[in-house]
mmCIF file of C-alpha atoms in Angstrom:
data_model
loop_
_atom_site.group_PDB
_atom_site.id
_atom_site.type_symbol
_atom_site.label_atom_id
_atom_site.label_comp_id
_atom_site.label_asym_id
_atom_site.label_seq_id
_atom_site.Cartn_x
_atom_site.Cartn_y
_atom_site.Cartn_z
ATOM 1 C CA UNK A 1 2.758 -28.128 9.490
ATOM 2 C CA UNK A 2 3.800 -27.637 5.880
ATOM 3 C CA UNK A 3 7.288 -29.221 5.524
ATOM 4 C CA UNK A 4 8.506 -26.391 3.306
ATOM 5 C CA UNK A 5 7.279 -23.832 5.811
ATOM 6 C CA UNK A 6 9.100 -25.671 8.560
ATOM 7 C CA UNK A 7 12.318 -25.623 6.548
ATOM 8 C CA UNK A 8 11.901 -21.916 5.808
ATOM 9 C CA UNK A 9 11.351 -21.132 9.491
ATOM 10 C CA UNK A 10 14.355 -23.225 10.539
ATOM 11 C CA UNK A 11 16.604 -21.482 8.020
ATOM 12 C CA UNK A 12 15.222 -18.103 9.053
ATOM 13 C CA UNK A 13 15.885 -18.956 12.669
ATOM 14 C CA UNK A 14 19.469 -19.952 11.926
ATOM 15 C CA UNK A 15 20.043 -16.733 10.033
ATOM 16 C CA UNK A 16 18.466 -14.742 12.840
ATOM 17 C CA UNK A 17 20.710 -16.444 15.381
ATOM 18 C CA UNK A 18 23.695 -15.006 13.564
ATOM 19 C CA UNK A 19 22.498 -11.479 14.347
ATOM 20 C CA UNK A 20 22.470 -10.077 17.848
ATOM 21 C CA UNK A 21 18.960 -9.166 19.029
ATOM 22 C CA UNK A 22 17.321 -10.369 15.797
ATOM 23 C CA UNK A 23 13.532 -9.852 15.909
ATOM 24 C CA UNK A 24 11.314 -12.670 17.206
ATOM 25 C CA UNK A 25 7.718 -12.273 15.964
ATOM 26 C CA UNK A 26 4.947 -12.054 18.536
ATOM 27 C CA UNK A 27 1.152 -11.988 18.330
ATOM 28 C CA UNK A 28 -0.459 -9.676 20.872
ATOM 29 C CA UNK A 29 -4.033 -10.888 21.169
ATOM 30 C CA UNK A 30 -5.298 -8.032 23.332
ATOM 31 C CA UNK A 31 -2.679 -5.446 24.286
ATOM 32 C CA UNK A 32 -1.248 -2.771 22.018
ATOM 33 C CA UNK A 33 2.509 -2.575 22.689
ATOM 34 C CA UNK A 34 3.972 0.893 22.993
ATOM 35 C CA UNK A 35 7.092 -0.078 21.034
ATOM 36 C CA UNK A 36 7.183 -1.535 17.538
ATOM 37 C CA UNK A 37 10.028 -3.850 18.563
ATOM 38 C CA UNK A 38 7.667 -5.670 20.945
ATOM 39 C CA UNK A 39 5.897 -7.142 17.924
ATOM 40 C CA UNK A 40 9.146 -8.682 16.662
ATOM 41 C CA UNK A 41 8.130 -8.200 13.039
ATOM 42 C CA UNK A 42 10.905 -5.694 12.357
ATOM 43 C CA UNK A 43 13.906 -4.513 14.309
ATOM 44 C CA UNK A 44 17.114 -2.551 14.021
ATOM 45 C CA UNK A 45 20.113 -4.898 13.979
ATOM 46 C CA UNK A 46 23.394 -3.098 13.445
ATOM 47 C CA UNK A 47 22.774 -0.673 10.591
ATOM 48 C CA UNK A 48 19.843 -2.596 9.111
ATOM 49 C CA UNK A 49 16.103 -2.769 9.561
ATOM 50 C CA UNK A 50 15.624 -6.536 9.576
ATOM 51 C CA UNK A 51 12.566 -8.744 9.463
ATOM 52 C CA UNK A 52 11.872 -11.406 12.081
ATOM 53 C CA UNK A 53 11.967 -15.171 11.523
ATOM 54 C CA UNK A 54 9.130 -16.254 9.246
ATOM 55 C CA UNK A 55 8.219 -12.671 8.337
ATOM 56 C CA UNK A 56 7.650 -12.475 4.574
ATOM 57 C CA UNK A 57 8.228 -9.310 2.562
ATOM 58 C CA UNK A 58 5.967 -8.628 -0.400
ATOM 59 C CA UNK A 59 5.063 -5.969 -2.949
ATOM 60 C CA UNK A 60 2.073 -4.960 -5.071
ATOM 61 C CA UNK A 61 1.761 -4.678 -8.836
ATOM 62 C CA UNK A 62 0.511 -1.112 -8.491
ATOM 63 C CA UNK A 63 0.691 0.440 -5.019
ATOM 64 C CA UNK A 64 -1.188 3.293 -3.402
ATOM 65 C CA UNK A 65 0.589 6.633 -3.789
ATOM 66 C CA UNK A 66 1.667 8.238 -0.491
ATOM 67 C CA UNK A 67 3.682 11.400 -1.128
ATOM 68 C CA UNK A 68 6.380 9.444 -2.994
ATOM 69 C CA UNK A 69 7.158 7.428 0.142
ATOM 70 C CA UNK A 70 8.781 4.034 -0.372
ATOM 71 C CA UNK A 71 7.200 1.105 1.448
ATOM 72 C CA UNK A 72 8.457 -2.114 2.998
ATOM 73 C CA UNK A 73 5.530 -4.533 3.365
ATOM 74 C CA UNK A 74 5.519 -7.715 5.448
ATOM 75 C CA UNK A 75 3.193 -10.555 6.479
ATOM 76 C CA UNK A 76 3.607 -12.967 9.383
ATOM 77 C CA UNK A 77 1.388 -15.758 10.703
ATOM 78 C CA UNK A 78 1.765 -18.018 13.743
ATOM 79 C CA UNK A 79 2.749 -21.621 13.148
ATOM 80 C CA UNK A 80 -0.047 -23.932 12.037
ATOM 81 C CA UNK A 81 -2.348 -21.426 10.312
ATOM 82 C CA UNK A 82 -2.632 -20.060 6.797
ATOM 83 C CA UNK A 83 -4.710 -17.660 4.714
ATOM 84 C CA UNK A 84 -7.455 -18.869 2.378
ATOM 85 C CA UNK A 85 -7.409 -17.725 -1.234
ATOM 86 C CA UNK A 86 -10.233 -15.431 -2.360
ATOM 87 C CA UNK A 87 -10.001 -14.531 -6.020
ATOM 88 C CA UNK A 88 -11.549 -11.059 -6.051
ATOM 89 C CA UNK A 89 -11.070 -10.020 -2.455
ATOM 90 C CA UNK A 90 -8.385 -9.690 0.194
ATOM 91 C CA UNK A 91 -6.966 -13.053 1.253
ATOM 92 C CA UNK A 92 -8.873 -14.488 4.219
ATOM 93 C CA UNK A 93 -6.191 -14.175 6.882
ATOM 94 C CA UNK A 94 -6.392 -16.201 10.110
ATOM 95 C CA UNK A 95 -6.390 -14.884 13.656
ATOM 96 C CA UNK A 96 -2.795 -14.094 14.625
ATOM 97 C CA UNK A 97 -1.799 -12.554 11.291
ATOM 98 C CA UNK A 98 0.323 -9.410 11.517
ATOM 99 C CA UNK A 99 0.754 -7.190 8.451
ATOM 100 C CA UNK A 100 3.181 -4.263 8.508
ATOM 101 C CA UNK A 101 3.912 -1.420 6.152
ATOM 102 C CA UNK A 102 6.948 0.782 6.791
ATOM 103 C CA UNK A 103 7.044 4.173 5.066
ATOM 104 C CA UNK A 104 10.484 5.598 4.319
ATOM 105 C CA UNK A 105 12.459 7.785 1.934
ATOM 106 C CA UNK A 106 16.003 7.910 0.663
ATOM 107 C CA UNK A 107 17.890 10.135 3.084
ATOM 108 C CA UNK A 108 19.075 13.560 1.926
ATOM 109 C CA UNK A 109 21.257 14.557 4.855
ATOM 110 C CA UNK A 110 18.848 15.306 7.670
ATOM 111 C CA UNK A 111 15.747 14.017 9.486
ATOM 112 C CA UNK A 112 13.503 16.407 7.564
ATOM 113 C CA UNK A 113 15.289 16.187 4.183
ATOM 114 C CA UNK A 114 14.428 13.301 1.883
ATOM 115 C CA UNK A 115 15.086 12.334 -1.728
ATOM 116 C CA UNK A 116 12.896 10.931 -4.420
ATOM 117 C CA UNK A 117 14.656 7.769 -5.524
ATOM 118 C CA UNK A 118 14.455 4.110 -6.414
ATOM 119 C CA UNK A 119 13.629 2.145 -3.294
ATOM 120 C CA UNK A 120 15.196 -1.048 -4.634
ATOM 121 C CA UNK A 121 18.647 0.529 -4.404
ATOM 122 C CA UNK A 122 18.155 0.949 -0.647
ATOM 123 C CA UNK A 123 17.373 -2.712 0.059
ATOM 124 C CA UNK A 124 20.247 -5.075 0.903
ATOM 125 C CA UNK A 125 20.736 -8.407 -0.875
ATOM 126 C CA UNK A 126 18.967 -10.240 1.959
ATOM 127 C CA UNK A 127 15.897 -8.022 1.771
ATOM 128 C CA UNK A 128 16.723 -5.685 4.658
ATOM 129 C CA UNK A 129 16.849 -1.884 4.706
ATOM 130 C CA UNK A 130 20.123 -0.009 5.040
ATOM 131 C CA UNK A 131 19.173 2.420 7.806
ATOM 132 C CA UNK A 132 22.093 4.747 7.055
ATOM 133 C CA UNK A 133 20.667 5.349 3.572
ATOM 134 C CA UNK A 134 17.020 5.897 4.473
ATOM 135 C CA UNK A 135 14.786 8.132 6.543
ATOM 136 C CA UNK A 136 12.262 5.970 8.383
ATOM 137 C CA UNK A 137 8.931 7.746 8.910
ATOM 138 C CA UNK A 138 6.341 5.332 10.275
ATOM 139 C CA UNK A 139 5.299 1.691 10.423
ATOM 140 C CA UNK A 140 1.619 0.786 10.345
ATOM 141 C CA UNK A 141 0.457 -2.524 11.769
ATOM 142 C CA UNK A 142 -2.722 -4.424 10.977
ATOM 143 C CA UNK A 143 -3.275 -7.321 13.374
ATOM 144 C CA UNK A 144 -6.025 -9.949 13.039
ATOM 145 C CA UNK A 145 -7.538 -10.667 16.434
ATOM 146 C CA UNK A 146 -10.569 -12.703 17.503
ATOM 147 C CA UNK A 147 -12.584 -9.476 17.464
ATOM 148 C CA UNK A 148 -11.378 -8.522 13.972
ATOM 149 C CA UNK A 149 -8.621 -6.354 12.543
ATOM 150 C CA UNK A 150 -6.956 -3.577 14.556
ATOM 151 C CA UNK A 151 -4.829 -0.773 13.081
ATOM 152 C CA UNK A 152 -1.870 0.685 14.981
ATOM 153 C CA UNK A 153 0.479 3.460 13.697
ATOM 154 C CA UNK A 154 4.066 3.649 14.994
ATOM 155 C CA UNK A 155 6.325 6.702 14.536
ATOM 156 C CA UNK A 156 10.084 6.198 14.150
ATOM 157 C CA UNK A 157 12.341 8.250 16.418
ATOM 158 C CA UNK A 158 14.999 10.592 15.047
ATOM 159 C CA UNK A 159 17.808 8.140 15.849
ATOM 160 C CA UNK A 160 15.974 5.429 13.864
ATOM 161 C CA UNK A 161 16.385 2.931 16.678
ATOM 162 C CA UNK A 162 12.733 2.425 17.618
ATOM 163 C CA UNK A 163 9.177 3.319 16.627
ATOM 164 C CA UNK A 164 6.582 4.358 19.203
ATOM 165 C CA UNK A 165 2.801 3.935 19.054
ATOM 166 C CA UNK A 166 1.109 7.251 18.251
ATOM 167 C CA UNK A 167 -2.637 6.622 18.377
ATOM 168 C CA UNK A 168 -3.350 10.275 17.563
ATOM 169 C CA UNK A 169 -1.086 10.386 14.482
ATOM 170 C CA UNK A 170 1.360 13.124 13.566
ATOM 171 C CA UNK A 171 2.124 15.825 11.002
ATOM 172 C CA UNK A 172 5.744 15.665 9.819
ATOM 173 C CA UNK A 173 7.217 18.585 7.828
ATOM 174 C CA UNK A 174 9.551 17.280 5.120
ATOM 175 C CA UNK A 175 11.687 18.799 2.389
ATOM 176 C CA UNK A 176 11.859 16.612 -0.727
ATOM 177 C CA UNK A 177 14.869 16.855 -3.038
ATOM 178 C CA UNK A 178 14.182 15.906 -6.656
ATOM 179 C CA UNK A 179 16.684 14.471 -9.134
ATOM 180 C CA UNK A 180 17.282 17.919 -10.640
ATOM 181 C CA UNK A 181 18.077 19.404 -7.229
ATOM 182 C CA UNK A 182 14.780 21.244 -6.837
ATOM 183 C CA UNK A 183 13.167 21.170 -3.400
ATOM 184 C CA UNK A 184 9.525 20.885 -2.361
ATOM 185 C CA UNK A 185 8.266 21.303 1.177
ATOM 186 C CA UNK A 186 5.198 19.394 2.320
ATOM 187 C CA UNK A 187 3.560 17.968 5.414
ATOM 188 C CA UNK A 188 3.575 14.188 5.611
ATOM 189 C CA UNK A 189 0.418 13.252 7.521
ATOM 190 C CA UNK A 190 0.613 10.140 9.676
ATOM 191 C CA UNK A 191 -2.981 9.002 10.320
ATOM 192 C CA UNK A 192 -4.443 8.477 13.752
ATOM 193 C CA UNK A 193 -6.132 5.200 14.663
ATOM 194 C CA UNK A 194 -9.588 6.428 13.650
ATOM 195 C CA UNK A 195 -8.382 7.806 10.310
ATOM 196 C CA UNK A 196 -7.110 4.359 9.354
ATOM 197 C CA UNK A 197 -10.760 3.423 8.841
ATOM 198 C CA UNK A 198 -11.024 6.042 6.079
ATOM 199 C CA UNK A 199 -9.404 3.508 3.757
ATOM 200 C CA UNK A 200 -9.370 0.256 5.708
ATOM 201 C CA UNK A 201 -13.146 -0.013 6.156
ATOM 202 C CA UNK A 202 -14.033 -0.718 2.510
ATOM 203 C CA UNK A 203 -17.686 -1.560 3.283
ATOM 204 C CA UNK A 204 -19.505 1.565 4.462
ATOM 205 C CA UNK A 205 -22.374 -0.539 5.801
ATOM 206 C CA UNK A 206 -20.348 -2.637 8.247
ATOM 207 C CA UNK A 207 -17.364 -0.274 8.811
ATOM 208 C CA UNK A 208 -15.291 -3.372 9.611
ATOM 209 C CA UNK A 209 -11.536 -2.873 9.307
ATOM 210 C CA UNK A 210 -9.687 -4.944 6.723
ATOM 211 C CA UNK A 211 -6.444 -4.945 4.730
ATOM 212 C CA UNK A 212 -6.909 -3.604 1.206
ATOM 213 C CA UNK A 213 -3.633 -4.437 -0.541
ATOM 214 C CA UNK A 214 -3.174 -8.238 -0.266
ATOM 215 C CA UNK A 215 -5.593 -9.257 -3.026
ATOM 216 C CA UNK A 216 -4.564 -11.819 -5.646
ATOM 217 C CA UNK A 217 -4.620 -9.269 -8.464
ATOM 218 C CA UNK A 218 -2.172 -7.067 -6.545
ATOM 219 C CA UNK A 219 0.040 -9.905 -5.252
ATOM 220 C CA UNK A 220 0.271 -11.869 -8.502
ATOM 221 C CA UNK A 221 3.790 -10.838 -9.514
ATOM 222 C CA UNK A 222 7.394 -11.915 -9.117
ATOM 223 C CA UNK A 223 9.417 -10.870 -6.082
ATOM 224 C CA UNK A 224 13.161 -11.009 -5.479
ATOM 225 C CA UNK A 225 13.543 -13.139 -2.343
ATOM 226 C CA UNK A 226 16.955 -13.729 -0.735
ATOM 227 C CA UNK A 227 17.074 -17.198 -2.330
ATOM 228 C CA UNK A 228 15.850 -16.173 -5.776
ATOM 229 C CA UNK A 229 12.968 -14.714 -7.768
ATOM 230 C CA UNK A 230 9.530 -16.309 -7.470
ATOM 231 C CA UNK A 231 5.860 -15.476 -7.964
ATOM 232 C CA UNK A 232 4.462 -14.196 -4.671
ATOM 233 C CA UNK A 233 1.286 -16.311 -4.683
ATOM 234 C CA UNK A 234 3.332 -19.420 -5.397
ATOM 235 C CA UNK A 235 5.839 -18.505 -2.679
ATOM 236 C CA UNK A 236 3.140 -17.921 -0.056
ATOM 237 C CA UNK A 237 1.626 -21.278 -0.991
ATOM 238 C CA UNK A 238 4.972 -23.089 -0.851
ATOM 239 C CA UNK A 239 5.790 -21.879 2.667
ATOM 240 C CA UNK A 240 2.315 -22.692 3.980
ATOM 241 C CA UNK A 241 1.016 -19.150 4.312
ATOM 242 C CA UNK A 242 -1.670 -19.592 1.621
ATOM 243 C CA UNK A 243 -4.067 -22.393 0.660
ATOM 244 C CA UNK A 244 -6.435 -22.771 -2.287
ATOM 245 C CA UNK A 245 -4.578 -20.553 -4.749
ATOM 246 C CA UNK A 246 -4.489 -21.560 -8.427
ATOM 247 C CA UNK A 247 -1.397 -21.410 -10.566
ATOM 248 C CA UNK A 248 -0.264 -17.828 -11.055
ATOM 249 C CA UNK A 249 -1.236 -17.874 -14.738
ATOM 250 C CA UNK A 250 -4.842 -18.603 -13.726
ATOM 251 C CA UNK A 251 -5.088 -15.913 -11.048
ATOM 252 C CA UNK A 252 -6.105 -12.307 -11.755
ATOM 253 C CA UNK A 253 -3.256 -9.880 -12.229
ATOM 254 C CA UNK A 254 -3.235 -6.087 -12.300
ATOM 255 C CA UNK A 255 -0.735 -4.259 -14.445
ATOM 256 C CA UNK A 256 2.194 -2.298 -13.081
ATOM 257 C CA UNK A 257 1.092 1.294 -13.610
ATOM 258 C CA UNK A 258 4.659 2.280 -14.604
ATOM 259 C CA UNK A 259 5.229 -0.606 -17.055
ATOM 260 C CA UNK A 260 5.398 0.995 -20.492
ATOM 261 C CA UNK A 261 5.098 -2.460 -22.071
ATOM 262 C CA UNK A 262 1.574 -2.852 -20.658
ATOM 263 C CA UNK A 263 -1.412 -1.256 -22.371
ATOM 264 C CA UNK A 264 -2.446 2.257 -21.387
ATOM 265 C CA UNK A 265 -5.884 0.923 -20.431
ATOM 266 C CA UNK A 266 -4.452 -1.744 -18.118
ATOM 267 C CA UNK A 267 -2.044 0.683 -16.456
ATOM 268 C CA UNK A 268 -4.661 3.368 -15.864
ATOM 269 C CA UNK A 269 -7.257 0.932 -14.542
ATOM 270 C CA UNK A 270 -4.684 -0.603 -12.186
ATOM 271 C CA UNK A 271 -3.763 2.866 -10.920
ATOM 272 C CA UNK A 272 -7.396 3.807 -10.272
ATOM 273 C CA UNK A 273 -7.995 0.438 -8.617
ATOM 274 C CA UNK A 274 -5.081 0.825 -6.197
ATOM 275 C CA UNK A 275 -5.664 4.476 -5.381
ATOM 276 C CA UNK A 276 -9.429 4.877 -5.553
ATOM 277 C CA UNK A 277 -11.526 1.687 -5.671
ATOM 278 C CA UNK A 278 -11.413 0.904 -1.939
ATOM 279 C CA UNK A 279 -13.696 3.952 -1.579
ATOM 280 C CA UNK A 280 -15.239 4.150 -5.044
ATOM 281 C CA UNK A 281 -17.169 0.874 -5.156
ATOM 282 C CA UNK A 282 -20.878 0.033 -4.724
ATOM 283 C CA UNK A 283 -20.372 -0.461 -0.956
ATOM 284 C CA UNK A 284 -17.378 1.813 -0.329
ATOM 285 C CA UNK A 285 -17.257 5.037 1.684
ATOM 286 C CA UNK A 286 -17.697 7.002 -1.577
ATOM 287 C CA UNK A 287 -20.705 4.975 -2.761
ATOM 288 C CA UNK A 288 -22.875 8.115 -2.789
ATOM 289 C CA UNK A 289 -20.767 9.458 -5.663
ATOM 290 C CA UNK A 290 -22.105 6.774 -7.995
ATOM 291 C CA UNK A 291 -18.560 6.298 -9.312
ATOM 292 C CA UNK A 292 -17.159 2.764 -9.406
ATOM 293 C CA UNK A 293 -13.425 2.499 -10.126
ATOM 294 C CA UNK A 294 -13.021 -1.237 -9.630
ATOM 295 C CA UNK A 295 -10.955 -2.862 -12.397
ATOM 296 C CA UNK A 296 -13.689 -4.985 -13.973
ATOM 297 C CA UNK A 297 -16.217 -2.182 -14.555
ATOM 298 C CA UNK A 298 -17.010 -1.695 -18.242
ATOM 299 C CA UNK A 299 -16.637 1.675 -19.925
ATOM 300 C CA UNK A 300 -19.759 3.697 -19.261
ATOM 301 C CA UNK A 301 -21.411 5.960 -16.672
ATOM 302 C CA UNK A 302 -20.596 3.665 -13.722
ATOM 303 C CA UNK A 303 -16.894 4.152 -14.510
ATOM 304 C CA UNK A 304 -17.524 7.891 -14.717
ATOM 305 C CA UNK A 305 -17.593 8.283 -18.484
ATOM 306 C CA UNK A 306 -20.038 11.102 -19.258
ATOM 307 C CA UNK A 307 -21.484 10.711 -15.747
ATOM 308 C CA UNK A 308 -22.872 13.800 -14.043
ATOM 309 C CA UNK A 309 -21.584 14.316 -10.483
ATOM 310 C CA UNK A 310 -23.910 13.303 -7.650
ATOM 311 C CA UNK A 311 -22.151 14.361 -4.462
ATOM 312 C CA UNK A 312 -18.912 16.103 -5.428
ATOM 313 C CA UNK A 313 -19.633 19.595 -4.049
ATOM 314 C CA UNK A 314 -16.819 22.019 -4.832
ATOM 315 C CA UNK A 315 -14.781 19.049 -6.029
ATOM 316 C CA UNK A 316 -16.204 19.414 -9.542
ATOM 317 C CA UNK A 317 -14.021 22.402 -10.405
ATOM 318 C CA UNK A 318 -17.015 23.655 -12.442
ATOM 319 C CA UNK A 319 -16.729 20.618 -14.692
ATOM 320 C CA UNK A 320 -19.864 18.769 -15.787
ATOM 321 C CA UNK A 321 -18.756 15.137 -16.058
ATOM 322 C CA UNK A 322 -16.505 12.781 -14.118
ATOM 323 C CA UNK A 323 -14.715 11.683 -17.299
ATOM 324 C CA UNK A 324 -15.049 13.352 -20.697
ATOM 325 C CA UNK A 325 -13.533 11.111 -23.408
ATOM 326 C CA UNK A 326 -10.680 12.878 -25.157
ATOM 327 C CA UNK A 327 -10.872 15.873 -22.810
ATOM 328 C CA UNK A 328 -8.954 15.344 -19.562
ATOM 329 C CA UNK A 329 -9.036 19.035 -18.619
ATOM 330 C CA UNK A 330 -12.840 18.908 -18.698
ATOM 331 C CA UNK A 331 -12.928 15.806 -16.469
ATOM 332 C CA UNK A 332 -13.664 16.001 -12.736
ATOM 333 C CA UNK A 333 -11.550 12.886 -12.140
ATOM 334 C CA UNK A 334 -8.341 14.507 -13.372
ATOM 335 C CA UNK A 335 -9.155 17.797 -11.627
ATOM 336 C CA UNK A 336 -9.372 16.004 -8.285
ATOM 337 C CA UNK A 337 -6.226 13.925 -8.793
ATOM 338 C CA UNK A 338 -4.277 17.043 -9.814
ATOM 339 C CA UNK A 339 -5.225 18.924 -6.648
ATOM 340 C CA UNK A 340 -4.191 19.270 -3.000
ATOM 341 C CA UNK A 341 -7.074 21.392 -1.691
ATOM 342 C CA UNK A 342 -8.836 19.413 1.086
ATOM 343 C CA UNK A 343 -12.341 19.861 -0.350
ATOM 344 C CA UNK A 344 -11.275 19.169 -3.930
ATOM 345 C CA UNK A 345 -8.537 16.513 -3.920
ATOM 346 C CA UNK A 346 -8.891 12.780 -4.442
ATOM 347 C CA UNK A 347 -8.018 10.650 -2.595
ATOM 348 C CA UNK A 348 -9.176 12.865 0.271
ATOM 349 C CA UNK A 349 -6.638 11.418 2.718
ATOM 350 C CA UNK A 350 -3.221 9.795 2.470
ATOM 351 C CA UNK A 351 -1.351 12.399 0.471
ATOM 352 C CA UNK A 352 -0.278 16.035 0.661
ATOM 353 C CA UNK A 353 1.419 16.184 -2.748
ATOM 354 C CA UNK A 354 0.351 15.582 -6.325
ATOM 355 C CA UNK A 355 1.518 12.372 -7.964
ATOM 356 C CA UNK A 356 2.699 14.017 -11.165
ATOM 357 C CA UNK A 357 3.415 10.761 -12.996
ATOM 358 C CA UNK A 358 0.072 9.278 -11.964
ATOM 359 C CA UNK A 359 -1.776 12.370 -13.157
ATOM 360 C CA UNK A 360 0.060 12.164 -16.489
ATOM 361 C CA UNK A 361 -1.005 8.521 -16.842
ATOM 362 C CA UNK A 362 -4.689 9.264 -16.219
ATOM 363 C CA UNK A 363 -4.502 12.284 -18.518
ATOM 364 C CA UNK A 364 -3.156 10.120 -21.341
ATOM 365 C CA UNK A 365 -5.820 7.471 -20.685
ATOM 366 C CA UNK A 366 -8.691 9.968 -20.802
ATOM 367 C CA UNK A 367 -7.246 11.481 -23.984
ATOM 368 C CA UNK A 368 -7.280 8.014 -25.563
ATOM 369 C CA UNK A 369 -10.938 7.298 -24.805
ATOM 370 C CA UNK A 370 -13.234 7.426 -27.854
ATOM 371 C CA UNK A 371 -16.505 9.338 -28.057
ATOM 372 C CA UNK A 372 -17.789 12.491 -26.393
ATOM 373 C CA UNK A 373 -20.461 13.612 -23.933
ATOM 374 C CA UNK A 374 -22.619 15.631 -26.343
#
């Protein structure tokens, strides 16, 4: 056992002992517990959503957009195992790994009223969530078993004391309050077990479930841990959760899509990578489109520049090319991002609202591209 990991687990255990009913992580090799608390990854302690001993929170450079929901992400592994580093793919996680993602909003005074706000302000100094300040929606679990990955969605109850397994998903009407006081109603769609494969089966040939977020280029960033700020890849290595990783400076790194100090190209490509490339790749579910939005694809038809649509149907909006340099309003890509019609929007699942800031970013990027399609 990695000595540092042992120390971390001991300290985490001591801290957990100070809280009544603190979560104790469990790996369920075969059964699918009805209650989220039975996993011991997360649990309500007092007025906080706390992580269990050895459960590591993490974030991504550029995350997937989900109706402006905030997300608390965690990883846990049983003692004695670790993930192997893979530079351009998801880390190779061992059997027993449990990954969670909790979707929540800043509360706006009712179970169906939420605010758009900075998620960092809702997290306590020790990395927990202040339940009185948030509206918990769902927690999704990915668990690595001998047979492969399994996806399980849990819906939080109105009292925010427990989340219950809902294999068939749910549709949750919400009213979002913006900073200027304006309100927007929308349906938050919690996926069923089968719909999880829409994104989490990135190879359309095998249809094998897999995480899509924990890749080095997404994880390679600093994170504010309870004991200080540290690069996430280096932290996972130090506690024994990751082997084979290079120094952070030598690992790939996506830009933060909202970082105005990064180049427009890097921000836009990171956004398209996080939101689109798990489908739009040579082997992804959208491979028939001929559009590849992975971050290392050179400018040209494969990236969509001056490419005629192959299988877009009504999703073209009567536009002729996926991306027209300098002309975002003539580009199918922007039309689909700036849309919520089921047969026209992109991504096709995972959102019911338009990510206005993301659309503005891609608009600016397309406007900046040189050339034309004549």
